N, CA, C and O of each residue as an XYZ file, in Angstrom:
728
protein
N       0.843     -1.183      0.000
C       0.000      0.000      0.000
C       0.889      1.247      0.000
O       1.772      1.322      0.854
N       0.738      2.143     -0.812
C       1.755      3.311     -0.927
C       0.969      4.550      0.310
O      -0.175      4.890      0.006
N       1.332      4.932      1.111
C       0.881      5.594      2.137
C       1.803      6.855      1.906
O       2.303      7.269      2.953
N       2.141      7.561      0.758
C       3.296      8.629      0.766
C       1.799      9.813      0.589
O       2.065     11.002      0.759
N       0.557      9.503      0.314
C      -0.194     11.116      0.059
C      -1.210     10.677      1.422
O      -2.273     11.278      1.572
N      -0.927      9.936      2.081
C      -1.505     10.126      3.716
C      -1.429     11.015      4.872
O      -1.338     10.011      5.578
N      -1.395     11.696      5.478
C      -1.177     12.644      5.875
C      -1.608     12.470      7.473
O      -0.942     12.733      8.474
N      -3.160     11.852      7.343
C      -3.609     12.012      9.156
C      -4.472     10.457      9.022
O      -4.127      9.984      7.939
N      -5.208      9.744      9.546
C      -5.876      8.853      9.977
C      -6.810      8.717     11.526
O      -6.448      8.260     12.610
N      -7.823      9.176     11.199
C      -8.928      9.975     12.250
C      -9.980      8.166     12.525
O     -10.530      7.720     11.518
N     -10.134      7.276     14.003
C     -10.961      6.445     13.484
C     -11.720      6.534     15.136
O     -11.042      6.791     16.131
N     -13.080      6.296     15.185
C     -13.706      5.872     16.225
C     -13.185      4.982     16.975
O     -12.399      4.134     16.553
N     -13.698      5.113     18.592
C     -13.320      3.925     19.090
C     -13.967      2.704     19.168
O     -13.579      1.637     18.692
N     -15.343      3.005     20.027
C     -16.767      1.821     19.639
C     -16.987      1.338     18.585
O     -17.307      2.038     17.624
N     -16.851     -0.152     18.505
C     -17.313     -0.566     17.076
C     -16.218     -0.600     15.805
O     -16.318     -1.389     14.866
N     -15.353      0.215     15.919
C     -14.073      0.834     15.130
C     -12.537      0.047     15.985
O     -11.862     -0.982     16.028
N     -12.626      0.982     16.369
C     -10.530      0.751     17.043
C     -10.596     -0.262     17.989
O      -9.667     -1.050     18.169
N     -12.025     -0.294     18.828
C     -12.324     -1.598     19.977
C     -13.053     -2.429     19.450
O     -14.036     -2.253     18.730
N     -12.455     -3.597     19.895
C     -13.690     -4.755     19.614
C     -14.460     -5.487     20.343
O     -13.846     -5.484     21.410
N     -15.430     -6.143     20.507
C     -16.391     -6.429     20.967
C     -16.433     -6.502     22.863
O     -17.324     -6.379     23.703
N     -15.222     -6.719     22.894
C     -14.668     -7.154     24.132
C     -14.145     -5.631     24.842
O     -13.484     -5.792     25.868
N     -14.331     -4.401     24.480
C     -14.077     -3.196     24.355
C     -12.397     -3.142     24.546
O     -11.931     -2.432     25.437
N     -11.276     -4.143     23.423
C     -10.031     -3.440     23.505
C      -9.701     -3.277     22.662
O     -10.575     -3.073     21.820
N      -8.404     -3.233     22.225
C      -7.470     -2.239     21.108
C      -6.743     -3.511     20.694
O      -5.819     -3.867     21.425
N      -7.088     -4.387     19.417
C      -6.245     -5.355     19.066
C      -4.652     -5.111     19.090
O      -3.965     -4.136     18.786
N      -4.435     -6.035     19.438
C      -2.591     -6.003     19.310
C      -2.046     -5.820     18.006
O      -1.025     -5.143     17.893
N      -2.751     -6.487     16.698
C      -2.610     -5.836     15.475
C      -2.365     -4.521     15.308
O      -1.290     -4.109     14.874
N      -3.250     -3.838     15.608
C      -3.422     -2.398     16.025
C      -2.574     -1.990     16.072
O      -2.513     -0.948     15.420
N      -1.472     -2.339     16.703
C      -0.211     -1.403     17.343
C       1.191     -1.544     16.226
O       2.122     -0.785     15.957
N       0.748     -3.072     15.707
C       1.749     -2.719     14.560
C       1.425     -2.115     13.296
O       2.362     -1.782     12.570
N       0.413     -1.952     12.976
C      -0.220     -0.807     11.912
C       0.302      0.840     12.527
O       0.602      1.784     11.796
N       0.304      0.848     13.658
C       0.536      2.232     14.798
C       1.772      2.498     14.648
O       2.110      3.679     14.729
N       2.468      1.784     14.469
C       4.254      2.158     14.201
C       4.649      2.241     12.799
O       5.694      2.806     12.477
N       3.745      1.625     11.823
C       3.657      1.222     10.594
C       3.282      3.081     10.394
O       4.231      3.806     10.095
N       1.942      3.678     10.575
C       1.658      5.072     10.124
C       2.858      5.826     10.996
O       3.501      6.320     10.069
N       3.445      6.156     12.027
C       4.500      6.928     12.329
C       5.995      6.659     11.927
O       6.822      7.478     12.326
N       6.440      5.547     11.143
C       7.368      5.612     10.472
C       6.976      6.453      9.209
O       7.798      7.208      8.689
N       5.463      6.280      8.637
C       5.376      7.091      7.571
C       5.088      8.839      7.812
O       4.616      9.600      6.967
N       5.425      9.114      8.894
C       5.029     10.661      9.617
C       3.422     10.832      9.364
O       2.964     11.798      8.753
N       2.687      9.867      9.860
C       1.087      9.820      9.238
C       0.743     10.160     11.213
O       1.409      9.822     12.191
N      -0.453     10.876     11.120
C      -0.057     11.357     12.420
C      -1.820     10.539     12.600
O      -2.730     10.473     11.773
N      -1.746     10.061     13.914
C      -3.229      9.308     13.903
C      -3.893      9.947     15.135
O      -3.339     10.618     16.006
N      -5.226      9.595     15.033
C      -6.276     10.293     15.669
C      -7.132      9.216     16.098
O      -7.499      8.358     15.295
N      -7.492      9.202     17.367
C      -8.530      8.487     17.966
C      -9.552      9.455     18.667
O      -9.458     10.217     19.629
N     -10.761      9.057     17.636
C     -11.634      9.974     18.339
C     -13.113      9.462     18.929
O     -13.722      8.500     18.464
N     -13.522     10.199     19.922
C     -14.822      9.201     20.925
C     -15.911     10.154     21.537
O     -15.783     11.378     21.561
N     -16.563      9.743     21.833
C     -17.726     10.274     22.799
C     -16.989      9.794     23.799
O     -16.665     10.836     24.368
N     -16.417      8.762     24.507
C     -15.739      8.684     25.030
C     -15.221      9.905     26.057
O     -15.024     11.054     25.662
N     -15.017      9.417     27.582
C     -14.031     10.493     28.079
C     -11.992     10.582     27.949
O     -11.218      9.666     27.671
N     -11.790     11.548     28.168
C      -9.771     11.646     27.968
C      -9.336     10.576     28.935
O      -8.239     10.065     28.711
N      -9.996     10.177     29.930
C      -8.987      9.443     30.799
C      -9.623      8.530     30.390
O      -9.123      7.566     30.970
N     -10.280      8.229     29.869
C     -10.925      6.681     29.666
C     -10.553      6.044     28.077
O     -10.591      4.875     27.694
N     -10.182      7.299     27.332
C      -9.244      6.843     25.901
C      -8.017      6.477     26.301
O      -7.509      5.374     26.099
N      -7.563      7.328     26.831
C      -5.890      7.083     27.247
C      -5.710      5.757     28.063
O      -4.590      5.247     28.016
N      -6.892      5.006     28.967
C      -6.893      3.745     29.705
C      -6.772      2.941     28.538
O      -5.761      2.256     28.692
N      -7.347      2.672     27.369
C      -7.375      2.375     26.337
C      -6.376      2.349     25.417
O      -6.411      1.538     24.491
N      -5.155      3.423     25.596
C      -4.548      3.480     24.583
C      -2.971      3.931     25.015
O      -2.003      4.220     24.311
N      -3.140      3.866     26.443
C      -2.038      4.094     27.211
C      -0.457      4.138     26.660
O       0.265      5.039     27.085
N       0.067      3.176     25.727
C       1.305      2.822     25.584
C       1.657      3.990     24.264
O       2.796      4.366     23.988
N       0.453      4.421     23.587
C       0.765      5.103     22.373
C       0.289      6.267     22.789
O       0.758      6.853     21.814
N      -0.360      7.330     23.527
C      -1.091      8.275     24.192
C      -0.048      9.244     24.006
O      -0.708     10.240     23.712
N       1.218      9.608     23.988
C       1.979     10.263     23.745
C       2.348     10.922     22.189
O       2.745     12.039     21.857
N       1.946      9.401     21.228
C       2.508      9.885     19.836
C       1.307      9.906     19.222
O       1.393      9.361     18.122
N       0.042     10.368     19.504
C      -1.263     10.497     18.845
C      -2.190     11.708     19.374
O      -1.842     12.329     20.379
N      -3.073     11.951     18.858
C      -4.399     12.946     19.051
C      -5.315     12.097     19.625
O      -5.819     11.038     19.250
N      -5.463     12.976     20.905
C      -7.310     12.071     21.305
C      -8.375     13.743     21.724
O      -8.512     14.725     22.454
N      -8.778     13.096     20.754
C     -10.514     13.836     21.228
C     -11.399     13.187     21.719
O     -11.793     12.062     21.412
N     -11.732     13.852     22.474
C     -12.726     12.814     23.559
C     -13.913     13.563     23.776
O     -13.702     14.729     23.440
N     -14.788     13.437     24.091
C     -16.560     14.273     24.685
C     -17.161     14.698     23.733
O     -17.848     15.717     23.651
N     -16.807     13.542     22.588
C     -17.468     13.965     21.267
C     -16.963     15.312     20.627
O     -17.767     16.017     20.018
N     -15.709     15.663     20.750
C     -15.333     16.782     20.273
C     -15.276     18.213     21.121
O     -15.242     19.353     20.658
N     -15.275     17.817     22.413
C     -15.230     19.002     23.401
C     -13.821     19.060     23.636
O     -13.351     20.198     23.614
N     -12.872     17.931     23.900
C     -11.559     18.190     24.453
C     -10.565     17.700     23.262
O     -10.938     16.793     22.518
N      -9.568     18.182     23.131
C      -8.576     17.629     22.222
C      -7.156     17.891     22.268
O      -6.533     18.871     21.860
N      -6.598     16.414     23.069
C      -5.108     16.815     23.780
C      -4.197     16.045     22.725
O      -4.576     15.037     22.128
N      -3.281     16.484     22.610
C      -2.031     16.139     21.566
C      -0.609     15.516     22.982
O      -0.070     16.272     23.791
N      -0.422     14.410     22.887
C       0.744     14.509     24.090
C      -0.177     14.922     25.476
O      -1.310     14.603     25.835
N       1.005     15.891     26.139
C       0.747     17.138     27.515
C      -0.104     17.915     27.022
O      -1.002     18.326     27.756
N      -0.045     18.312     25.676
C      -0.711     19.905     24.921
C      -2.136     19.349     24.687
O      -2.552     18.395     24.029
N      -2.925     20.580     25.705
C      -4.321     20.820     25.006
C      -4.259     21.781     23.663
O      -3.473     22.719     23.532
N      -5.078     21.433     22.854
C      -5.011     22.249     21.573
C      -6.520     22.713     21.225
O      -6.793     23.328     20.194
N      -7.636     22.278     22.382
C      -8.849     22.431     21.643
C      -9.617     22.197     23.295
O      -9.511     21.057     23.747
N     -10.053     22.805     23.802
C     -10.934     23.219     24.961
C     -12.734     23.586     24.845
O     -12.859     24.811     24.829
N     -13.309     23.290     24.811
C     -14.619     23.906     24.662
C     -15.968     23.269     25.280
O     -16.988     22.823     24.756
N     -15.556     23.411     26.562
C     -16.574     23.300     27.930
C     -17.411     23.950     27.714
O     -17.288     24.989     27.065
N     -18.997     23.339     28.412
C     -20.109     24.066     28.500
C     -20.043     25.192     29.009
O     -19.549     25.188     30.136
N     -20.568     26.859     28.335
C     -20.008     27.390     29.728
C     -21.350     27.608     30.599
O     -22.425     27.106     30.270
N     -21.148     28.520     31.904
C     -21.766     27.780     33.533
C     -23.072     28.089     32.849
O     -23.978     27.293     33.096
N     -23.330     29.027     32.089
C     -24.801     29.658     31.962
C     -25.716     28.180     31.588
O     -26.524     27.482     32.201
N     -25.095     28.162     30.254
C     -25.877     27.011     29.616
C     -25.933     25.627     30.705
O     -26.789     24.820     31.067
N     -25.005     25.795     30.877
C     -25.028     24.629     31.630
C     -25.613     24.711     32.652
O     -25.292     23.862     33.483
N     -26.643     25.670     33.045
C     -27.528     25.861     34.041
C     -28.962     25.810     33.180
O     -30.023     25.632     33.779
N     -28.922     25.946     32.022
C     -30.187     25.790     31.125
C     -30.650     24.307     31.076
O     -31.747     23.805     31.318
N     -29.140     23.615     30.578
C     -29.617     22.416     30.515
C     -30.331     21.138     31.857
O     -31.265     20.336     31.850
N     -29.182     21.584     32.958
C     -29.550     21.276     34.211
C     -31.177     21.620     34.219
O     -31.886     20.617     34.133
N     -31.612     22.418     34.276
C     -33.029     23.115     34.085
C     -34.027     21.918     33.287
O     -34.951     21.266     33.772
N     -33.479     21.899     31.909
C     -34.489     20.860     31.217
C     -34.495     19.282     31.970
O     -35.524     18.631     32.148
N     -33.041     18.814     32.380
C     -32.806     17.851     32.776
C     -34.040     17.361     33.979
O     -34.748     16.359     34.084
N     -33.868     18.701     34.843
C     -34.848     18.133     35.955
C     -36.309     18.065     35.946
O     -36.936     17.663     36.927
N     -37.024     18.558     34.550
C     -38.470     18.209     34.049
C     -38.590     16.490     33.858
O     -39.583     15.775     33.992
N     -37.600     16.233     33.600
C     -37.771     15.078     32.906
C     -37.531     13.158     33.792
O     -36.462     12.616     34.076
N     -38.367     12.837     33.910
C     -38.902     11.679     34.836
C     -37.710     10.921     34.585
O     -37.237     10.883     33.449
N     -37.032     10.139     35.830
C     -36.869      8.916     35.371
C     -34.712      8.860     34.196
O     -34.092      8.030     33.532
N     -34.513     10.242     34.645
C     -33.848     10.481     33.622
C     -31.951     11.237     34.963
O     -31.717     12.103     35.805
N     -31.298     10.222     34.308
C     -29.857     10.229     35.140
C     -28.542     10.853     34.239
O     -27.831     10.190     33.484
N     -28.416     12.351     34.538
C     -27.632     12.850     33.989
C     -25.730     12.447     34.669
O     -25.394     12.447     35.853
N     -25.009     12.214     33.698
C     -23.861     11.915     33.594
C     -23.307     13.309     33.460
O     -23.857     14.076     32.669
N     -22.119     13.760     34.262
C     -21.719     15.412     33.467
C     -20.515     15.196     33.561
O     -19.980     15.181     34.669
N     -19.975     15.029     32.677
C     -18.447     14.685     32.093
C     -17.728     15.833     31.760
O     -18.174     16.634     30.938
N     -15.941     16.090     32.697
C     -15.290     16.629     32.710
C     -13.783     15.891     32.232
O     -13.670     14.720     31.869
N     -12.601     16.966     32.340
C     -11.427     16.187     31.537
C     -11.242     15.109     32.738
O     -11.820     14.075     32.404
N     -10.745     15.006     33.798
C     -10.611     13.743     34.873
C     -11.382     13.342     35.844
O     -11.035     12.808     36.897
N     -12.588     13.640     35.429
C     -14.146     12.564     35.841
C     -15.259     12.651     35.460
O     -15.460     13.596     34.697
N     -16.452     11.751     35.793
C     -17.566     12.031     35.465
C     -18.192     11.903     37.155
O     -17.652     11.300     38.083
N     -19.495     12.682     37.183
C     -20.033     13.195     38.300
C     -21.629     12.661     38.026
O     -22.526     13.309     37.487
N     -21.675     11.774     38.372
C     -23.320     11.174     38.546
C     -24.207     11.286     40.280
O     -23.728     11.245     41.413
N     -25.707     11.444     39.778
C     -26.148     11.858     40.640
C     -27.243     10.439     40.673
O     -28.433     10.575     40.960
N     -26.863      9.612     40.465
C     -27.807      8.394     40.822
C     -27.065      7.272     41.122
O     -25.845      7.216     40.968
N     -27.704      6.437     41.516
C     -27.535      4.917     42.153
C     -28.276      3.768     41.107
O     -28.078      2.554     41.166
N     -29.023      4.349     40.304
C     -29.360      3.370     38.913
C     -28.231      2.187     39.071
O     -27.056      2.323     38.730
N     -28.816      0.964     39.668
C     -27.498     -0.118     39.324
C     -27.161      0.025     37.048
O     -26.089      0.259     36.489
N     -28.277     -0.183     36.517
C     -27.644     -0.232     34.871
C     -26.775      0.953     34.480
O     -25.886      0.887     33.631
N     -27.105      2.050     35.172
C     -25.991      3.318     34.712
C     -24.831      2.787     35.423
O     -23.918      2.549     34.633
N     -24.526      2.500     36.717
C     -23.701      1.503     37.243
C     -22.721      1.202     36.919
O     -21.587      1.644     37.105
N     -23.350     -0.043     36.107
C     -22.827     -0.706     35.601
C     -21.937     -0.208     33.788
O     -20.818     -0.608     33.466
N     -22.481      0.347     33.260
C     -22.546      0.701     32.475
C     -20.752      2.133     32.437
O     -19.898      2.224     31.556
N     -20.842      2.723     33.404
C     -20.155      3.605     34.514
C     -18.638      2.884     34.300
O     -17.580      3.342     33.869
N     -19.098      1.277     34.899
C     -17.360      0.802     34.777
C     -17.199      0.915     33.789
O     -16.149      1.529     33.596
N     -18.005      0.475     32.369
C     -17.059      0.547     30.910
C     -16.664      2.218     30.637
O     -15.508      2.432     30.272
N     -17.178      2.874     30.729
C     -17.111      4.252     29.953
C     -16.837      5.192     30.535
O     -16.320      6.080     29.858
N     -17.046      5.481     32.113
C     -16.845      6.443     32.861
C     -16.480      5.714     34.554
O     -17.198      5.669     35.553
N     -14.995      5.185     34.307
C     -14.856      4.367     35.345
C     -14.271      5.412     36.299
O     -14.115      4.910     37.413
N     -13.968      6.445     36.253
C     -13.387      7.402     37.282
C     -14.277      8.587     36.920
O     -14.186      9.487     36.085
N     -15.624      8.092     38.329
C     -16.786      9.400     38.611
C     -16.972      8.817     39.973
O     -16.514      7.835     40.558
N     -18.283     10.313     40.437
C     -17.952     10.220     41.719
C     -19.919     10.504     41.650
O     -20.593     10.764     40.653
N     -20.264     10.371     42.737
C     -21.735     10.571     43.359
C     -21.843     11.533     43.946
O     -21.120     11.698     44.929
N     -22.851     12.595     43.535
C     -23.029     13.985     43.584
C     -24.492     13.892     44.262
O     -25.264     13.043     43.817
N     -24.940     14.801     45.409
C     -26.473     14.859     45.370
C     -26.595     16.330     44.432
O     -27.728     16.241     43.961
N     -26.071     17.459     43.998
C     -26.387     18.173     43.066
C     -24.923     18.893     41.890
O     -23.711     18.951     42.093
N     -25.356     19.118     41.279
C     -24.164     19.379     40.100
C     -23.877     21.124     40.278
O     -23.222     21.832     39.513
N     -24.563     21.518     41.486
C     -23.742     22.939     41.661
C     -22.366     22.563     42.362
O     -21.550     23.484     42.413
N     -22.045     21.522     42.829
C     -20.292     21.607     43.721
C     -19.420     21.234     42.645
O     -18.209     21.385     42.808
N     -20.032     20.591     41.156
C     -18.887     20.657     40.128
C     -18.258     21.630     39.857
O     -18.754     22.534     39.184
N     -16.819     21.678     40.395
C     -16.139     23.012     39.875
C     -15.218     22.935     38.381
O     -14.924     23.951     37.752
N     -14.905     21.800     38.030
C     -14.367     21.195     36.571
C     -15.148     21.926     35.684
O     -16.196     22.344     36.176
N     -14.940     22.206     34.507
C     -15.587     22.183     33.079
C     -15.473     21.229     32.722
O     -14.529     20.475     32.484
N     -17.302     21.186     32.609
C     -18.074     20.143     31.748
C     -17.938     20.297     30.492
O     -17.655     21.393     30.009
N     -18.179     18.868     29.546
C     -17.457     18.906     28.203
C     -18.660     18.419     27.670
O     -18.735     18.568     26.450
N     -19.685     17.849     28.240
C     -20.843     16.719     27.852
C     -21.765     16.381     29.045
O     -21.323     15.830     30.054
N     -22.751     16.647     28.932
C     -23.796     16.023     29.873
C     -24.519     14.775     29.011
O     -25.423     14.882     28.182
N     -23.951     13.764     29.389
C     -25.054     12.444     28.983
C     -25.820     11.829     29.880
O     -25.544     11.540     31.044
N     -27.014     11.605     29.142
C     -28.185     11.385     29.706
C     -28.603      9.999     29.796
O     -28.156      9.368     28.838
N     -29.286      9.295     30.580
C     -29.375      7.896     30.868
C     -30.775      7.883     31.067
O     -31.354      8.610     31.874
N     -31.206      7.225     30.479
C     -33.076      6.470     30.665
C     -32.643      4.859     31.129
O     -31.692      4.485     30.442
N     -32.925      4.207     31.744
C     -33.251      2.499     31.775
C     -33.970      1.880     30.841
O     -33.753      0.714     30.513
N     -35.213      2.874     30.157
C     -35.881      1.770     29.547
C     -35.387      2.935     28.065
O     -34.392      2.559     27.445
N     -35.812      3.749     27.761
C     -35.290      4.552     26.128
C     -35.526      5.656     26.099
O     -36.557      6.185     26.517
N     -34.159      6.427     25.359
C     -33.422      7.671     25.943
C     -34.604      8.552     24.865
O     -35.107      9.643     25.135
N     -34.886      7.637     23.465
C     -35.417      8.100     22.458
C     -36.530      8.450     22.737
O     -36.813      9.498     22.158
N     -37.387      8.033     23.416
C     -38.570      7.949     23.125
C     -39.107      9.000     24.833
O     -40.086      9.741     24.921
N     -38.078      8.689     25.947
C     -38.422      9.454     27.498
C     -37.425     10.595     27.454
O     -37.476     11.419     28.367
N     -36.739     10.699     26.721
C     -35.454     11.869     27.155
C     -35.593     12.726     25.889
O     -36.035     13.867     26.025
N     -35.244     12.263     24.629
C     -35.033     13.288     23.688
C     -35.928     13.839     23.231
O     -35.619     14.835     22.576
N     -37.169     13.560     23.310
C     -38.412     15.158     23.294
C     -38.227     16.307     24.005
O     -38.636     17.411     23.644
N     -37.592     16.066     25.058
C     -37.359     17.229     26.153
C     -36.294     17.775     25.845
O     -36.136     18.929     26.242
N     -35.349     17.209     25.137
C     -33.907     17.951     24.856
C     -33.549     18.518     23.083
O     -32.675     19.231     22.591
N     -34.670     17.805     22.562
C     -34.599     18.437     21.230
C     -34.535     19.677     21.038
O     -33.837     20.202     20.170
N     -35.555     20.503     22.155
C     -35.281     22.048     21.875
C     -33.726     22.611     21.974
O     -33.345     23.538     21.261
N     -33.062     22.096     22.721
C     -31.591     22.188     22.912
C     -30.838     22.535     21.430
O     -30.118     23.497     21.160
N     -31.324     21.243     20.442
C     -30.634     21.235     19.426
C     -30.125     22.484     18.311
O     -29.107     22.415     17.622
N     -31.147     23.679     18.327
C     -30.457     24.928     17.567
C     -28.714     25.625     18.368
O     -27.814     26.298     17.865
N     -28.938     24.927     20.044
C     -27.262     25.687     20.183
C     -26.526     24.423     20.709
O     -25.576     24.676     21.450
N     -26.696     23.542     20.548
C     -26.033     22.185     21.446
C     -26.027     20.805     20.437
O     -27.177     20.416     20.237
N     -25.406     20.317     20.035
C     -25.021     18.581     19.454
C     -25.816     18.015     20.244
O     -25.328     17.778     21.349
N     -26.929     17.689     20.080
C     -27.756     16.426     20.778
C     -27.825     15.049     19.941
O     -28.572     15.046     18.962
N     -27.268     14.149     20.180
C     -27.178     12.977     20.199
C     -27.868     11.565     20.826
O     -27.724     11.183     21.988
N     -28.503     11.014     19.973
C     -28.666      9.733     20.735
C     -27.590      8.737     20.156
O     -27.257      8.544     18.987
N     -26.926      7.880     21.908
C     -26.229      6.912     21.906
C     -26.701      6.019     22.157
O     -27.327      6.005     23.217
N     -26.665      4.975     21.447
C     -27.860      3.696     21.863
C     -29.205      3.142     21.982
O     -29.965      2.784     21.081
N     -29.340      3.133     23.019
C     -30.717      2.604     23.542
C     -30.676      3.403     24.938
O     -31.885      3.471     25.157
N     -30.225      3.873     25.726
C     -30.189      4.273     26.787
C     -30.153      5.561     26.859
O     -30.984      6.205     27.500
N     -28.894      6.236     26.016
C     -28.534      7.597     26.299
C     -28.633      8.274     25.574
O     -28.333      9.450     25.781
C-alpha cells in the first residue's frame, strides 16, 4: 500500500478501534508504528471520556491525538489544543431541562471525571465501561471542573423518554442519541 499522500488517519473507538470485548487489538499497534514511520499522524476519536481513551490506549497516548466528549476536548501529548466546555450559563439551562424530565440520570463529564447523581445499578454498571473514574453527587452545583458533555441515561429509552425534552436544545447544542439508553 503506498501511504506517501496520507497525511492524518482519524478512526472511532466503539465498534471501530475496539472490539467487541471493548479493547485495542494487538494488530493495532503494529499498523501504529507502521503510520509513524510514515510521519502519518493518527487520531482516535470518541464520545468517550480523555482518561478513559488514554486507559485504552495508554502505551501510544503520547505519539497520537485524542478527542474525547465527542469533540469538546482535544489533547495532543501534555498539549491541550482544543478546549470547549459548556459554559456555567448554559449549563444551568440544561440542568433546568434535565430536571423536568422523569426517570432520567444525567452523567456530566469533565477532563478527569464524570459526576453522577444516581444509584441506577444499569448506569452503574454501564459507569465501569465508559466512565470508570466518577464520583456521586447529590447536586451538580459543587462541580467546579468544566463540563465537556452532559449524557443522559433512561433504563428503559433515551429516544422515546429523554429526547423530546432535549430536542429544543438542538439549535445551540449537538444532541445525540447513543444507543438505547442515552
Amino acid at each position: 500500500m503506498n501511504l506517501s499522500q496520507v497525511k492524518l488517519v482519524v478512526t472511532d473507538m466503539d465498534g471501530t478501534l475496539l472490539n467487541t470485548q471493548h479493547e485495542v487489538s494487538s494488530l493495532f499497534y503494529h499498523l501504529f508504528e507502521k503510520l509513524k514511520q510514515h510521519n502519518i499522524i493518527f487520531v482516535a476519536a470518541s464520545g468517550r471520556p480523555y482518561y478513559g481513551m488514554v486507559d485504552k490506549l495508554s502505551s501510544i497516548k503520547n505519539h497520537m491525538i485524542i478527542v474525547a466528549e465527542n469533540g469538546g476536548l482535544a489533547i495532543q501529548g501534555n498539549s491541550v489544543f482544543l478546549s470547549n466546555p459548556i459554559k456555567p450559563k448554559n449549563l444551568l439551562r440544561i440542568i433546568t431541562i434535565i430536571n423536568t424530565i422523569d426517570n432520567t440520570h444525567p452523567v456530566f463529564c469533565t477532563r478527569h471525571k464524570a459526576y453522577v447523581m444516581s444509584k441506577s445499578k444499569p448506569l452503574l454498571n454501564l459507569l465501569q465501561e465508559y466512565y470508570k473514574n466518577y464520583e456521586l453527587i447529590d447536586t451538580p452545583e459543587i462541580i467546579e471542573d468544566e463540563v465537556y458533555k452532559v449524557a443522559l441515561f433512561h433504563e428503559e429509552s433515551s429516544e422515546k423518554y429523554v429526547y423530546p425534552s432535549v430536542k429544543v436544545l438542538e439549535k445551540d447544542f449537538k444532541v445525540k442519541l447513543s444507543a438505547t439508553h442515552c
